[in-house]
CSV table of C-alpha atoms in Angstrom, one decimal:
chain,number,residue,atom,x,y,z
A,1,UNK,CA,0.0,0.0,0.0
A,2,UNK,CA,1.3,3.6,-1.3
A,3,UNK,CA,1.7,5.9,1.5
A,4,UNK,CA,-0.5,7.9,-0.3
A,5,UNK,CA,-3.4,6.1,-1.4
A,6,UNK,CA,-5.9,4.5,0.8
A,7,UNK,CA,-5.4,0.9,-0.8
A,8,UNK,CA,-7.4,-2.1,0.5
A,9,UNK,CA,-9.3,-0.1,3.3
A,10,UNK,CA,-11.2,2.1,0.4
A,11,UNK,CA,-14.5,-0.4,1.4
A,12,UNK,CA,-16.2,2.4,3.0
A,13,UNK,CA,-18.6,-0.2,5.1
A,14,UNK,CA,-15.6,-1.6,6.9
A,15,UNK,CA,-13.8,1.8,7.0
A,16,UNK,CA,-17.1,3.1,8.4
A,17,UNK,CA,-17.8,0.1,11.1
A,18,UNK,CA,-14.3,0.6,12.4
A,19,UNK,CA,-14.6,5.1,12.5
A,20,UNK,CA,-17.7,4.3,14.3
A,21,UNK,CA,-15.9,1.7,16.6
A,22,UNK,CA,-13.2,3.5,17.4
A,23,UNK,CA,-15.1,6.9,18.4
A,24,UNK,CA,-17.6,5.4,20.3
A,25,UNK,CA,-15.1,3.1,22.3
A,26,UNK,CA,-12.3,6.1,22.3
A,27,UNK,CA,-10.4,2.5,21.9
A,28,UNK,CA,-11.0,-1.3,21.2
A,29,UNK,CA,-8.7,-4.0,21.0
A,30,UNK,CA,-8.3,-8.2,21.3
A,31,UNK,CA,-5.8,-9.9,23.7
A,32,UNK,CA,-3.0,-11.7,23.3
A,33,UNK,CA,-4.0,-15.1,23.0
A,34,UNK,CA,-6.3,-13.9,19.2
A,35,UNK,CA,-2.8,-11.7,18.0
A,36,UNK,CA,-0.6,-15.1,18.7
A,37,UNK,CA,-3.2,-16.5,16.3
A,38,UNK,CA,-3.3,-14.0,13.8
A,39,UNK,CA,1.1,-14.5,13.7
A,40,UNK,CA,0.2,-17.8,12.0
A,41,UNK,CA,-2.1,-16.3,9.8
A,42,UNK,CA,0.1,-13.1,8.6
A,43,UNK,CA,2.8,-13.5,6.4
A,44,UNK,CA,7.1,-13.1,7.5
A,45,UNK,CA,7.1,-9.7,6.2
A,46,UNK,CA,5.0,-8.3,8.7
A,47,UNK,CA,6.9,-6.3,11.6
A,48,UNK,CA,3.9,-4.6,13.3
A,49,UNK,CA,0.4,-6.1,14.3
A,50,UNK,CA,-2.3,-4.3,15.7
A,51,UNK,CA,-5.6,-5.5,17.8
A,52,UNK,CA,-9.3,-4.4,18.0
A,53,UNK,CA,-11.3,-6.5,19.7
A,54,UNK,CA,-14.9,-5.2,19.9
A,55,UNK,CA,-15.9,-7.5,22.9
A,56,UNK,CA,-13.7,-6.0,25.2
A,57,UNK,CA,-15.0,-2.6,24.4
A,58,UNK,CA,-18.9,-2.6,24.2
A,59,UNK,CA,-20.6,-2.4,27.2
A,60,UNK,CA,-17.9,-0.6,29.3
A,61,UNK,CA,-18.1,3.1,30.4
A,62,UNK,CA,-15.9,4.6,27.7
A,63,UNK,CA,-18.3,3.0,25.4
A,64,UNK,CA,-21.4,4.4,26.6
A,65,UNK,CA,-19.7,7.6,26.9
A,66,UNK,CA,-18.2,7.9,23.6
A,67,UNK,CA,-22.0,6.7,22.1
A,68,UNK,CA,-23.7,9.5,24.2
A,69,UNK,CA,-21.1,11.9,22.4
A,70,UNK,CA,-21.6,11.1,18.8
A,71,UNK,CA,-25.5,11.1,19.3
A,72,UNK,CA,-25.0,14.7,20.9
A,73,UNK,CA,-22.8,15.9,17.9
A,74,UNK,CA,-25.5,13.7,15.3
A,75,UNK,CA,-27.7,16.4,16.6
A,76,UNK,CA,-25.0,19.4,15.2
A,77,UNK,CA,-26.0,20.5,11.8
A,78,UNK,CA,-22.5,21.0,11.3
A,79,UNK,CA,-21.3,17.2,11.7
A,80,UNK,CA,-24.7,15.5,11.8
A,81,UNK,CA,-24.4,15.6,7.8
A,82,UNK,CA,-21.0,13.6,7.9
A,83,UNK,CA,-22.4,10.9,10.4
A,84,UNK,CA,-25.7,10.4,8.5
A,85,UNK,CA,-23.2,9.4,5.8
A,86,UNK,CA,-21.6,6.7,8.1
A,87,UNK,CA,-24.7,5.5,9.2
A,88,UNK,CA,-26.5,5.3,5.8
A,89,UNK,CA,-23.5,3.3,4.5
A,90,UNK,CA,-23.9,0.9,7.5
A,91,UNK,CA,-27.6,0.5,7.2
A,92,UNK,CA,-27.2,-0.1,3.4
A,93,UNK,CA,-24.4,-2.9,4.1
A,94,UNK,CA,-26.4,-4.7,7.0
A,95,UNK,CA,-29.8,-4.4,4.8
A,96,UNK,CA,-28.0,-5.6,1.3
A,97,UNK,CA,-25.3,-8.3,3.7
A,98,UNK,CA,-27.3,-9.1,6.7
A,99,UNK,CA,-24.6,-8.3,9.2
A,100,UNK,CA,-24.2,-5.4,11.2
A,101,UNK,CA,-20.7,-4.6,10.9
A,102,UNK,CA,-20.8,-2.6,14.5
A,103,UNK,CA,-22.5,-5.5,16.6
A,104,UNK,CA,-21.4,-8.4,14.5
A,105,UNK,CA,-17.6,-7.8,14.1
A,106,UNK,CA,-15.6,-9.1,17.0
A,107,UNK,CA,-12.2,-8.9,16.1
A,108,UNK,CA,-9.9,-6.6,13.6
A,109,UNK,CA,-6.1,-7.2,13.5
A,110,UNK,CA,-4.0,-5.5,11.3
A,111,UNK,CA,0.1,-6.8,10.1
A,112,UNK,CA,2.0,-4.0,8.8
A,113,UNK,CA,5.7,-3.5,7.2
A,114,UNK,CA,7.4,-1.3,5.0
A,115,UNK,CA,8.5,-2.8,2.1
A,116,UNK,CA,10.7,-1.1,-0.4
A,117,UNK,CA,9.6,3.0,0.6
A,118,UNK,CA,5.9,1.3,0.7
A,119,UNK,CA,3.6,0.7,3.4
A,120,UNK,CA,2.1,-2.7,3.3
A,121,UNK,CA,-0.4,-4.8,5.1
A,122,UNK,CA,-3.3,-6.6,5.8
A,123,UNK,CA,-6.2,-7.2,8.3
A,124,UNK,CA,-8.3,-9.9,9.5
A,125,UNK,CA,-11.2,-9.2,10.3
A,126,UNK,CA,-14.2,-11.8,12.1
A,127,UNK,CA,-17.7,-11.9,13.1
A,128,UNK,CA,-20.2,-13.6,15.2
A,129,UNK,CA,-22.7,-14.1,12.7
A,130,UNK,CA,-22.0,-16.3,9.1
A,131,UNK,CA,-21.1,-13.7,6.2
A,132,UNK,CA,-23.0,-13.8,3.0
A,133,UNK,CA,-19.8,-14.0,0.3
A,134,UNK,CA,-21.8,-13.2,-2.3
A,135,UNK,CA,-23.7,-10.4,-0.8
A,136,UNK,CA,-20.8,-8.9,0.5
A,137,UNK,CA,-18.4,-8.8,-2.7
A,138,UNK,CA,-21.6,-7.5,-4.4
A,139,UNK,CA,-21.7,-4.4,-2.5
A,140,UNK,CA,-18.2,-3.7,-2.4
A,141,UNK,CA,-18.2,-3.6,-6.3
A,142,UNK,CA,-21.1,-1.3,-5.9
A,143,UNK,CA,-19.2,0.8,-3.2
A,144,UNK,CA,-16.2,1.1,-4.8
A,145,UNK,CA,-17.3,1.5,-8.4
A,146,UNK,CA,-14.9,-1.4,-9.2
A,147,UNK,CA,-15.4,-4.8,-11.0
A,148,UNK,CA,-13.5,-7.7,-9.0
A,149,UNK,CA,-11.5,-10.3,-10.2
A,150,UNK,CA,-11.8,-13.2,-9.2
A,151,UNK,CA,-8.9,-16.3,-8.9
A,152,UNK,CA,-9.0,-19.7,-7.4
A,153,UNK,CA,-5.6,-19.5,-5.3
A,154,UNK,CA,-5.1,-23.2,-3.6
A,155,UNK,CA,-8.9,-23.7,-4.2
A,156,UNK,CA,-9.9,-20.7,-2.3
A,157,UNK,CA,-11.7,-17.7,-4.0
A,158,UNK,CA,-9.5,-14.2,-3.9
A,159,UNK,CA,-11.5,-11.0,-5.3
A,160,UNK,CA,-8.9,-8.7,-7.0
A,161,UNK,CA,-10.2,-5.0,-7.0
A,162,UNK,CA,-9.6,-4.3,-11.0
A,163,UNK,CA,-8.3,-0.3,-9.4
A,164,UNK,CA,-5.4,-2.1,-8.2
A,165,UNK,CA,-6.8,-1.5,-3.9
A,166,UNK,CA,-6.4,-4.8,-2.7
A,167,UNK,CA,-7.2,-8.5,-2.7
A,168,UNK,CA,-10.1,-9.8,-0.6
A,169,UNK,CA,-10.9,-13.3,0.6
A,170,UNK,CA,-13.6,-15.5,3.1
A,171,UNK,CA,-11.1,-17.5,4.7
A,172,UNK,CA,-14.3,-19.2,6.2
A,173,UNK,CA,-18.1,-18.3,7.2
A,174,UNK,CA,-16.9,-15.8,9.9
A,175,UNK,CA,-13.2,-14.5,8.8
A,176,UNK,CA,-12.8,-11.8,6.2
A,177,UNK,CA,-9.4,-10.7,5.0
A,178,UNK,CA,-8.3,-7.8,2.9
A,179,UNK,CA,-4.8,-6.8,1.8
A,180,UNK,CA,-2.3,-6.1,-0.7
A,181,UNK,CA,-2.6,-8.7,-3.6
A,182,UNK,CA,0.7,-10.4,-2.4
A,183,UNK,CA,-0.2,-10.5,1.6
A,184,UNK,CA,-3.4,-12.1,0.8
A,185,UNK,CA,-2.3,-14.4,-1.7
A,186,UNK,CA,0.7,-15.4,1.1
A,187,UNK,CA,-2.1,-15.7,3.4
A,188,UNK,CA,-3.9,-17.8,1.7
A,189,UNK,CA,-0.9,-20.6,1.5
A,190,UNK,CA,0.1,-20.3,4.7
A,191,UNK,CA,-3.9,-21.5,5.5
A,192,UNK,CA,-3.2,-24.3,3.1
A,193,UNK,CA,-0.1,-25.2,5.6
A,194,UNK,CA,3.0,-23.7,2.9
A,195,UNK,CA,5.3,-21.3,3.6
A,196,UNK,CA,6.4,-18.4,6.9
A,197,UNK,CA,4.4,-17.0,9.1
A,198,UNK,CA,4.9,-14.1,11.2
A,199,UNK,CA,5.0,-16.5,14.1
A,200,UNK,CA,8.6,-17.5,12.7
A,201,UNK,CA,9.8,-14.1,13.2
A,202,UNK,CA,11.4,-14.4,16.7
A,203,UNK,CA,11.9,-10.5,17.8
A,204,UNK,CA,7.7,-10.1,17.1
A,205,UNK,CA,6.9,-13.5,18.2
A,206,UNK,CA,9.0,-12.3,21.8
A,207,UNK,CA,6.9,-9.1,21.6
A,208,UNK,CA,3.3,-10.6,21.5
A,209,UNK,CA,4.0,-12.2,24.7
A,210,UNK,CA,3.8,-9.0,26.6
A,211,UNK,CA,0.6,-8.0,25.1
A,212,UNK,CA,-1.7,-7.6,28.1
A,213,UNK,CA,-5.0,-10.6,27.7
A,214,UNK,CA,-7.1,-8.1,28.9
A,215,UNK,CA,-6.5,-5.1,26.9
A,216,UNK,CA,-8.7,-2.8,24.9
A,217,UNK,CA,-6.0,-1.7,22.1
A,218,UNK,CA,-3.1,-3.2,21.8
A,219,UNK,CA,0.2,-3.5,19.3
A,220,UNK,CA,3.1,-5.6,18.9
A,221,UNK,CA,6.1,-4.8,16.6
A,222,UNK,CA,9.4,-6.1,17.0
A,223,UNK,CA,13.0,-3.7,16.3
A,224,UNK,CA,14.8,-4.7,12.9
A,225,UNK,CA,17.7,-2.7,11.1
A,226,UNK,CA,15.6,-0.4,9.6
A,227,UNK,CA,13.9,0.7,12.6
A,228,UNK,CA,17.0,0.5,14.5
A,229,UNK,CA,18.4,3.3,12.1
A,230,UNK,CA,15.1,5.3,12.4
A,231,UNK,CA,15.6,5.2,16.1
A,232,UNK,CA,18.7,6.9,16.5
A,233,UNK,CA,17.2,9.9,14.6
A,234,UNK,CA,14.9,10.4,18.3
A,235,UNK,CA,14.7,13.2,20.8
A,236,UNK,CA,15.2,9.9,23.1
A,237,UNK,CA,19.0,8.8,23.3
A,238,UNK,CA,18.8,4.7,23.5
A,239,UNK,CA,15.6,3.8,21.9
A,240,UNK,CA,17.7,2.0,19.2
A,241,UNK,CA,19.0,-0.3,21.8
A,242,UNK,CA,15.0,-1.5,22.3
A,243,UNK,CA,14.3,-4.9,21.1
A,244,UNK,CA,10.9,-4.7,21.4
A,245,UNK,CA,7.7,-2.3,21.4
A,246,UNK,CA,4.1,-3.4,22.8
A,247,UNK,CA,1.5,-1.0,24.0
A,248,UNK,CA,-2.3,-1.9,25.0
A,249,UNK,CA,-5.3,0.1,25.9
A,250,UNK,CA,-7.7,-1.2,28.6
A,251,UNK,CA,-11.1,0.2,28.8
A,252,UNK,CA,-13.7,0.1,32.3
A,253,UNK,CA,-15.1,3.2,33.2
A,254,UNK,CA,-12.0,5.0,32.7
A,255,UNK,CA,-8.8,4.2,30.0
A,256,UNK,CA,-5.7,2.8,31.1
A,257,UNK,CA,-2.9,2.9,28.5
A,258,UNK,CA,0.7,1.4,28.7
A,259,UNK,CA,3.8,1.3,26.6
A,260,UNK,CA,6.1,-1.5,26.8
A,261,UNK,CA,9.8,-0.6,25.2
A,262,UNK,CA,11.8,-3.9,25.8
A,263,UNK,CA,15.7,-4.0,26.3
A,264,UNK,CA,18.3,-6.5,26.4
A,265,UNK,CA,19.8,-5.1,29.6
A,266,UNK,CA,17.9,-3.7,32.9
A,267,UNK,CA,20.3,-0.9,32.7
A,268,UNK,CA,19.4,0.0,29.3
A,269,UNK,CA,15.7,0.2,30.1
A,270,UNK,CA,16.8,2.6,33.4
A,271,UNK,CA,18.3,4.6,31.1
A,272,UNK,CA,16.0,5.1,28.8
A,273,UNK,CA,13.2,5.7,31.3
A,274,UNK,CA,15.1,8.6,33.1
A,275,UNK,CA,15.9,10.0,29.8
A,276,UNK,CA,12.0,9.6,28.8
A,277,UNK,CA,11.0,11.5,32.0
A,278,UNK,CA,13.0,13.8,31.2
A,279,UNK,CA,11.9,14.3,28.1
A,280,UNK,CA,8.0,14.3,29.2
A,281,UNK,CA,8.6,17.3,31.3
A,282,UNK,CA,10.4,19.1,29.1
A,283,UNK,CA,7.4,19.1,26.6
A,284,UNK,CA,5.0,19.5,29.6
A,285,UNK,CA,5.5,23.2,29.7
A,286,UNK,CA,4.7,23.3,25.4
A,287,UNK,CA,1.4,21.0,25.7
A,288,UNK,CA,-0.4,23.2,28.8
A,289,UNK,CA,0.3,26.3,26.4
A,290,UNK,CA,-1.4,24.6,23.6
A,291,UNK,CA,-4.4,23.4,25.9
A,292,UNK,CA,-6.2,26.4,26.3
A,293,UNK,CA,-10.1,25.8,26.4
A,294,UNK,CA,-9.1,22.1,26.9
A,295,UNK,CA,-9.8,21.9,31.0
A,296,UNK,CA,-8.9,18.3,30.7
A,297,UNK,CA,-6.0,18.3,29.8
A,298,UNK,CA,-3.8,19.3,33.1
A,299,UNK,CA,-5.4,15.8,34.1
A,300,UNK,CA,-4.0,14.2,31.0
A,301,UNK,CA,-0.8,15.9,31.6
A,302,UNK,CA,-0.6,14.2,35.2
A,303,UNK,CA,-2.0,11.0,34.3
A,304,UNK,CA,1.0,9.4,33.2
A,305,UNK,CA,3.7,7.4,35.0
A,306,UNK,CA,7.3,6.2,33.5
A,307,UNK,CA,8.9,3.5,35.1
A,308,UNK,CA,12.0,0.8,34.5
A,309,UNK,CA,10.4,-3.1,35.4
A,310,UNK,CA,13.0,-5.4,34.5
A,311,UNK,CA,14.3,-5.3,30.9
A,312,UNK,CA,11.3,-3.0,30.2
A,313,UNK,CA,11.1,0.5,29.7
A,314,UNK,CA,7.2,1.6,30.6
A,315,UNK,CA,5.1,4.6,30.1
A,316,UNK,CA,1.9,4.4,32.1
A,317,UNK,CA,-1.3,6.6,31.6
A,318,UNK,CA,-4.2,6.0,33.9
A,319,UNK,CA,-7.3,8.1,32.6
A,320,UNK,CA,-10.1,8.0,35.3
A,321,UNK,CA,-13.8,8.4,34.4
A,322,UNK,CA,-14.1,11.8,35.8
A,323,UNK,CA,-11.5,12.9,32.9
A,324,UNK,CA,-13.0,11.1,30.5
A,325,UNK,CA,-16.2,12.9,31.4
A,326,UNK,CA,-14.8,15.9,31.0
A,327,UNK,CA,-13.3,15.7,27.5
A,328,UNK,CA,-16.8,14.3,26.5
A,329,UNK,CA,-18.2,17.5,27.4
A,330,UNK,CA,-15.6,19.2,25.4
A,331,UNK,CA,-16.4,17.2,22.3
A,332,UNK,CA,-20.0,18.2,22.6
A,333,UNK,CA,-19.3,21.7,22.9
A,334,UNK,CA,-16.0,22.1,20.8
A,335,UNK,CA,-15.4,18.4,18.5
A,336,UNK,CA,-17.7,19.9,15.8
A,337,UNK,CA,-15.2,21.4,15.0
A,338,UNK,CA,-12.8,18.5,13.8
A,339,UNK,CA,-14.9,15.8,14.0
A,340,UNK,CA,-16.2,16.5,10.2
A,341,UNK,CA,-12.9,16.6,8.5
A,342,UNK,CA,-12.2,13.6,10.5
A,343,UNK,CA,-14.7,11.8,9.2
């Protein structure tokens, strides 16, 4: 996938389902045992996976909260026009498909990696309820103005979008995956049992064991060369001694986020953390001159924590629900003005 070009997530109805899932939840995300799956279903190339697992976020406080806000701004003449949009697209898919891609879905994982200047990737995505193949492919050709291909690749149908944004295949009733042609096609042999995984690279295989079971968000990329390289270039002195980066996003009433930078050594991870602290209040005085109007944010500002635990390097911030109540308010009020372009 180009940098510049929107690729395989052009299907609006899934681009939709996820914008609505990700506004409403302020986060979402699958534990650690679904991304150790995924690694076998992603191919080598990939260096970073991300988690959404919808389960963990519906029904929790920042849910609610984030669905009171987007009714409140549905209401806003200036953004209600951009939602309607959304929500016409996801009544149109559920009516033509027969799922509803906001209470169906239950998991969306994403493998990235950069491959020659380009950024390329994949997601998987699955749902509760059986998907209509036919019904589906149907309306993405209608979506995307776009006649698919379609190839039998090791007796498995793969839908080739003729505009060059992607492969798409049912790996079975309940998992969806899109991609770049060759991540999909590589997908689709390492299901018939040929070929590497992402489970065979060791540094990311190491890093998905410290994703948190419970979390909301979370990510998992392990360090190669080439990030090495682009971590030397930091504010941070050190990071491109990490081995490993992991972060996850757990949602109750409040959120509670945490970065995981891994190190070979316990000094290293000392190191870096002091230098990380250092760093956060040097930038402290720069963010609370930028928040003006923005009441919550001395909270966000004081939320966080940075501490060394073993090998790790971590950066802690704890969001309670009076906070979170607080920025809803300023959406409300003040998000009609983003929120639109956003969208």
């Amino acid at each position: 996938m180009k940098r510049n070009q929107a690729a395989w997530v052009s299907v609006r109805a899934v681009a939709a389902a996820a914008a609505v899932a990700s506004m409403a939840a302020g986060a979402a995300g699958c534990g650690g045992g679904g991304g150790s799956a995924a690694l076998k279903m992603l191919p080598s190339d990939t260096k970073v996976v991300v988690g959404v697992d919808l389960n963990k976020a519906r029904g929790t406080g920042v849910w609610e909260t984030g669905t009171d806000v987007l009714r409140s701004l549905a209401k806003d003449d200036t953004v209600g026009g951009s939602l309607d949009k959304v929500k016409e697209t996801l009544k149109d898919f559920e009516k033509k498909t027969g799922m509803d891609p906001v209470n169906d879905l239950t998991y969306v994982i994403f493998g990235f990696a950069e491959v020659k200047g380009d950024l390329q990737g994949a997601a998987i995505i699955t749902s509760k309820t059986d998907l209509d193949e036919d019904a589906i492919f149907d309306f993405m050709e209608e979506e995307t103005g776009s006649d698919l291909d379609k190839d039998e690749v090791k007796g498995m149908k793969v839908y080739s979008d003729t505009k060059g944004n992607g492969s798409y295949c049912l790996f079975d009733k309940r998992t969806f995956v899109m991609g770049d042609h060759d991540w999909v096609d590589s997908m689709v042999e390492l299901k018939n049992g040929k070929g590497k995984s992402a489970g065979d690279n060791k540094e990311l295989a190491a890093a998905m064991k410290k994703v948190e079971g419970g979390a909301a968000v979370w990510f998992a990329a392990g360090v190669d060369d080439d990030l090495q390289d682009e971590l030397r270039d930091t504010p941070v002195k050190g990071l491109d001694d990490a081995t490993d980066f992991t972060g996850a996003v757990t949602l109750t009433k409040g959120i509670k986020a945490a970065l995981r930078i891994g190190f070979a050594k316990k000094e290293d991870a000392e190191d870096v953390a002091g230098k990380l602290e250092d760093f956060a209040k040097g930038t402290k005085k720069m963010a609370k001159a930028m928040s003006e109007g923005m009441p919550f944010m001395k909270d966000l500002l004081e939320a966080y924590k940075i501490e060394a635990k073993g090998t790790d390097a971590v950066v802690t911030v704890d969001v309670g629900e009076e906070t979170v109540d607080d920025i809803a308010k300023w959406l409300k009020k003040d998000g009609k003005s983003f929120l639109p372009a956003m969208l």
